[in-house]
Amino acid sequence: MSDADGGPKQVSDPAYHSENHTAAQTCGWTKNALRGEGKCYKYIFYGIESHRCIQMTPVVKCNERCVFCWRDHAGHAYELGDVEWDDPAAVADASVELQRKLLSGFGGNDEVPREVFDQAMEPRHVAISLDGEPTLYPHLPELIEEFHDRDITTFLVSNGTNTEMLERCDPTQLYVSVDAADRQTFDSTVQAMEDDAWDSLIDTLDVLAEKDDTRTVIRTTLVKGHNMHHPEWYAAMCDRADADFVEMKAYIHVGHSRGRLDRDSMPDHSEVREFTQKMGEYLPDHDVLKEVEDSRVAMLAEDENTWVPKLEKSSEFWEQDSLVEY
């Protein structure tokens, strides 16, 4: 498969819109928010406006083969030598333009107020989390700054295996996936491609602890029969990272994960809440519990107000475009 210019096409998944190695896909919550049918739990937890959020990745390649991943592992070849890397400005341009193309059809939808559609055409958030491992993009710190220069907040999700890259990255909020609290569970659940991945993840926890200007989140996908044990060990890792927030979310039986796991691997929300509460017993400073049952997600925090400060409705961040609430 190749691009129009005859060069190699780095993203081959037909479900994604892509420009070279930059890929984007419309989140279901973005569509819902445009129609006034609810917002993502990240709005409830952190203040992210779903209709103005780009879901993208600068690289559809990964160095892990998580059993719960909904992506097709066959499409995540880890060889990077053939990638022709675009510069950060080109990736940011592509991300915004791909988002506009993906949402363009909503401009004629009677269920979408015109002002809301116009706002969606000017995104204010980017979730660098669609697919792959974003730290494999060699210019990730500069890409984050490029988005910030455009007044777009950044929410980076990483598996924590590229410690040196994460040390250089200062997004608005940094999520590191901790999907196992011991080496044996890590090997069976995450199935990393590199022998030192577990050690790198532990080193990354120390990097998170040194982050002063970046909000940090430890996030875990809970899979029954795989990694829902020893909450005190998870708590110890969160404590080591000095994480601002701890997110526990249920595995969902969708996509290619259905070929690796059965439906019984999905915990219900009460099980997610119970596991999170048990972790909280070992994290006394994180005594605030928030949850969104529809998303099967629970969060531990130190303070009740968990929104990104600049995303508060009174913030200057929103002054230029009179954010519509409905």
mmCIF file of N, CA and C in Angstrom, residues 55-114:
data_model
loop_
_atom_site.group_PDB
_atom_site.id
_atom_site.type_symbol
_atom_site.label_atom_id
_atom_site.label_comp_id
_atom_site.label_asym_id
_atom_site.label_seq_id
_atom_site.Cartn_x
_atom_site.Cartn_y
_atom_site.Cartn_z
ATOM 1 N N GLN A 55 -8.599 12.386 18.667
ATOM 2 C CA GLN A 55 -8.011 11.111 19.066
ATOM 3 C C GLN A 55 -7.043 10.696 17.965
ATOM 4 N N MET A 56 -5.752 10.722 18.260
ATOM 5 C CA MET A 56 -4.755 10.496 17.221
ATOM 6 C C MET A 56 -3.542 9.764 17.764
ATOM 7 N N THR A 57 -2.658 9.404 16.866
ATOM 8 C CA THR A 57 -1.362 8.858 17.225
ATOM 9 C C THR A 57 -0.344 9.257 16.168
ATOM 10 N N PRO A 58 0.895 9.516 16.560
ATOM 11 C CA PRO A 58 1.933 9.803 15.572
ATOM 12 C C PRO A 58 2.629 8.549 15.065
ATOM 13 N N VAL A 59 2.225 7.380 15.570
ATOM 14 C CA VAL A 59 2.843 6.142 15.092
ATOM 15 C C VAL A 59 1.947 4.948 15.427
ATOM 16 N N VAL A 60 1.595 4.171 14.400
ATOM 17 C CA VAL A 60 0.783 2.963 14.604
ATOM 18 C C VAL A 60 1.719 1.757 14.634
ATOM 19 N N LYS A 61 2.571 1.757 15.628
ATOM 20 C CA LYS A 61 3.474 0.635 15.873
ATOM 21 C C LYS A 61 3.607 0.513 17.375
ATOM 22 N N CYS A 62 3.775 -0.705 17.858
ATOM 23 C CA CYS A 62 3.814 -0.894 19.307
ATOM 24 C C CYS A 62 4.844 -1.943 19.685
ATOM 25 N N ASN A 63 5.401 -1.778 20.876
ATOM 26 C CA ASN A 63 6.394 -2.722 21.382
ATOM 27 C C ASN A 63 5.815 -3.629 22.467
ATOM 28 N N GLU A 64 4.478 -3.694 22.543
ATOM 29 C CA GLU A 64 3.802 -4.632 23.434
ATOM 30 C C GLU A 64 2.659 -5.317 22.699
ATOM 31 N N ARG A 65 2.258 -6.477 23.219
ATOM 32 C CA ARG A 65 1.166 -7.254 22.620
ATOM 33 C C ARG A 65 0.166 -7.602 23.722
ATOM 34 N N CYS A 66 -0.462 -6.585 24.291
ATOM 35 C CA CYS A 66 -1.365 -6.775 25.422
ATOM 36 C C CYS A 66 -2.543 -7.667 25.046
ATOM 37 N N VAL A 67 -2.861 -8.613 25.906
ATOM 38 C CA VAL A 67 -3.938 -9.553 25.594
ATOM 39 C C VAL A 67 -5.283 -8.849 25.482
ATOM 40 N N PHE A 68 -5.445 -7.712 26.156
ATOM 41 C CA PHE A 68 -6.732 -7.016 26.180
ATOM 42 C C PHE A 68 -6.875 -5.962 25.084
ATOM 43 N N CYS A 69 -5.842 -5.777 24.285
ATOM 44 C CA CYS A 69 -5.866 -4.719 23.261
ATOM 45 C C CYS A 69 -6.877 -5.043 22.175
ATOM 46 N N TRP A 70 -7.692 -4.046 21.814
ATOM 47 C CA TRP A 70 -8.695 -4.269 20.773
ATOM 48 C C TRP A 70 -8.100 -4.190 19.370
ATOM 49 N N ARG A 71 -6.834 -3.765 19.280
ATOM 50 C CA ARG A 71 -6.205 -3.642 17.961
ATOM 51 C C ARG A 71 -5.715 -5.003 17.475
ATOM 52 N N ASP A 72 -5.431 -5.056 16.190
ATOM 53 C CA ASP A 72 -4.893 -6.257 15.565
ATOM 54 C C ASP A 72 -3.374 -6.245 15.724
ATOM 55 N N HIS A 73 -2.835 -7.170 16.496
ATOM 56 C CA HIS A 73 -1.392 -7.201 16.714
ATOM 57 C C HIS A 73 -0.616 -7.358 15.417
ATOM 58 N N ALA A 74 -1.221 -7.990 14.441
ATOM 59 C CA ALA A 74 -0.524 -8.192 13.164
ATOM 60 C C ALA A 74 -0.225 -6.865 12.477
ATOM 61 N N GLY A 75 -0.970 -5.820 12.822
ATOM 62 C CA GLY A 75 -0.754 -4.512 12.210
ATOM 63 C C GLY A 75 0.198 -3.628 12.975
ATOM 64 N N HIS A 76 0.873 -4.192 13.986
ATOM 65 C CA HIS A 76 1.749 -3.389 14.829
ATOM 66 C C HIS A 76 3.212 -3.785 14.685
ATOM 67 N N ALA A 77 3.619 -4.117 13.474
ATOM 68 C CA ALA A 77 5.017 -4.486 13.257
ATOM 69 C C ALA A 77 5.923 -3.451 13.908
ATOM 70 N N TYR A 78 6.892 -3.938 14.658
ATOM 71 C CA TYR A 78 7.717 -3.065 15.484
ATOM 72 C C TYR A 78 8.941 -2.534 14.737
ATOM 73 N N GLU A 79 9.136 -2.898 13.485
ATOM 74 C CA GLU A 79 10.285 -2.409 12.736
ATOM 75 C C GLU A 79 10.050 -0.945 12.354
ATOM 76 N N LEU A 80 10.967 -0.077 12.729
ATOM 77 C CA LEU A 80 10.790 1.355 12.504
ATOM 78 C C LEU A 80 11.687 1.900 11.403
ATOM 79 N N GLY A 81 12.556 1.074 10.865
ATOM 80 C CA GLY A 81 13.533 1.582 9.915
ATOM 81 C C GLY A 81 12.944 2.127 8.634
ATOM 82 N N ASP A 82 11.726 1.678 8.263
ATOM 83 C CA ASP A 82 11.160 2.114 6.989
ATOM 84 C C ASP A 82 10.277 3.349 7.130
ATOM 85 N N VAL A 83 10.133 3.889 8.334
ATOM 86 C CA VAL A 83 9.247 5.024 8.543
ATOM 87 C C VAL A 83 9.931 6.325 8.131
ATOM 88 N N GLU A 84 9.259 7.101 7.314
ATOM 89 C CA GLU A 84 9.740 8.422 6.918
ATOM 90 C C GLU A 84 9.062 9.442 7.831
ATOM 91 N N TRP A 85 9.771 9.872 8.867
ATOM 92 C CA TRP A 85 9.153 10.675 9.912
ATOM 93 C C TRP A 85 8.864 12.104 9.457
ATOM 94 N N ASP A 86 7.625 12.540 9.647
ATOM 95 C CA ASP A 86 7.260 13.936 9.416
ATOM 96 C C ASP A 86 7.698 14.776 10.610
ATOM 97 N N ASP A 87 7.901 16.064 10.381
ATOM 98 C CA ASP A 87 8.275 16.924 11.495
ATOM 99 C C ASP A 87 7.037 17.236 12.341
ATOM 100 N N PRO A 88 7.220 17.714 13.576
ATOM 101 C CA PRO A 88 6.091 17.930 14.482
ATOM 102 C C PRO A 88 5.005 18.851 13.929
ATOM 103 N N ALA A 89 5.394 19.910 13.221
ATOM 104 C CA ALA A 89 4.387 20.821 12.666
ATOM 105 C C ALA A 89 3.508 20.098 11.653
ATOM 106 N N ALA A 90 4.109 19.227 10.848
ATOM 107 C CA ALA A 90 3.339 18.476 9.857
ATOM 108 C C ALA A 90 2.386 17.496 10.531
ATOM 109 N N VAL A 91 2.833 16.879 11.618
ATOM 110 C CA VAL A 91 1.965 15.946 12.357
ATOM 111 C C VAL A 91 0.799 16.701 12.982
ATOM 112 N N ALA A 92 1.072 17.862 13.569
ATOM 113 C CA ALA A 92 -0.003 18.659 14.169
ATOM 114 C C ALA A 92 -0.994 19.124 13.100
ATOM 115 N N ASP A 93 -0.469 19.597 11.959
ATOM 116 C CA ASP A 93 -1.350 20.004 10.851
ATOM 117 C C ASP A 93 -2.227 18.843 10.408
ATOM 118 N N ALA A 94 -1.607 17.677 10.236
ATOM 119 C CA ALA A 94 -2.345 16.503 9.778
ATOM 120 C C ALA A 94 -3.422 16.110 10.775
ATOM 121 N N SER A 95 -3.110 16.189 12.064
ATOM 122 C CA SER A 95 -4.070 15.807 13.102
ATOM 123 C C SER A 95 -5.325 16.674 13.044
ATOM 124 N N VAL A 96 -5.130 17.981 12.928
ATOM 125 C CA VAL A 96 -6.269 18.901 12.878
ATOM 126 C C VAL A 96 -7.067 18.705 11.600
ATOM 127 N N GLU A 97 -6.386 18.569 10.476
ATOM 128 C CA GLU A 97 -7.094 18.409 9.200
ATOM 129 C C GLU A 97 -7.835 17.078 9.130
ATOM 130 N N LEU A 98 -7.233 16.010 9.649
ATOM 131 C CA LEU A 98 -7.911 14.717 9.678
ATOM 132 C C LEU A 98 -9.170 14.799 10.538
ATOM 133 N N GLN A 99 -9.070 15.489 11.666
ATOM 134 C CA GLN A 99 -10.238 15.645 12.536
ATOM 135 C C GLN A 99 -11.357 16.399 11.816
ATOM 136 N N ARG A 100 -10.996 17.443 11.122
ATOM 137 C CA ARG A 100 -12.007 18.230 10.404
ATOM 138 C C ARG A 100 -12.684 17.402 9.319
ATOM 139 N N LYS A 101 -11.907 16.590 8.617
ATOM 140 C CA LYS A 101 -12.493 15.731 7.591
ATOM 141 C C LYS A 101 -13.423 14.694 8.210
ATOM 142 N N LEU A 102 -12.991 14.108 9.327
ATOM 143 C CA LEU A 102 -13.788 13.082 9.984
ATOM 144 C C LEU A 102 -15.128 13.624 10.471
ATOM 145 N N LEU A 103 -15.147 14.889 10.890
ATOM 146 C CA LEU A 103 -16.364 15.469 11.459
ATOM 147 C C LEU A 103 -17.150 16.319 10.472
ATOM 148 N N SER A 104 -16.661 16.450 9.251
ATOM 149 C CA SER A 104 -17.283 17.376 8.296
ATOM 150 C C SER A 104 -18.748 17.060 8.037
ATOM 151 N N GLY A 105 -19.108 15.783 8.057
ATOM 152 C CA GLY A 105 -20.497 15.413 7.779
ATOM 153 C C GLY A 105 -21.485 15.903 8.815
ATOM 154 N N PHE A 106 -21.006 16.191 10.027
ATOM 155 C CA PHE A 106 -21.905 16.673 11.070
ATOM 156 C C PHE A 106 -22.372 18.104 10.810
ATOM 157 N N GLY A 107 -21.728 18.796 9.857
ATOM 158 C CA GLY A 107 -22.138 20.153 9.545
ATOM 159 C C GLY A 107 -23.541 20.242 8.982
ATOM 160 N N GLY A 108 -24.030 19.159 8.400
ATOM 161 C CA GLY A 108 -25.384 19.145 7.863
ATOM 162 C C GLY A 108 -26.355 18.336 8.686
ATOM 163 N N ASN A 109 -25.955 18.007 9.909
ATOM 164 C CA ASN A 109 -26.794 17.193 10.786
ATOM 165 C C ASN A 109 -27.694 18.105 11.618
ATOM 166 N N ASP A 110 -29.007 17.918 11.486
ATOM 167 C CA ASP A 110 -29.947 18.773 12.202
ATOM 168 C C ASP A 110 -29.862 18.614 13.713
ATOM 169 N N GLU A 111 -29.258 17.506 14.180
ATOM 170 C CA GLU A 111 -29.141 17.274 15.622
ATOM 171 C C GLU A 111 -27.962 18.033 16.232
ATOM 172 N N VAL A 112 -27.137 18.630 15.376
ATOM 173 C CA VAL A 112 -25.926 19.305 15.851
ATOM 174 C C VAL A 112 -26.071 20.817 15.677
ATOM 175 N N PRO A 113 -26.130 21.592 16.768
ATOM 176 C CA PRO A 113 -26.182 23.048 16.652
ATOM 177 C C PRO A 113 -24.981 23.575 15.872
ATOM 178 N N ARG A 114 -25.215 24.567 15.061
ATOM 179 C CA ARG A 114 -24.165 25.093 14.205
ATOM 180 C C ARG A 114 -22.970 25.584 15.018
#
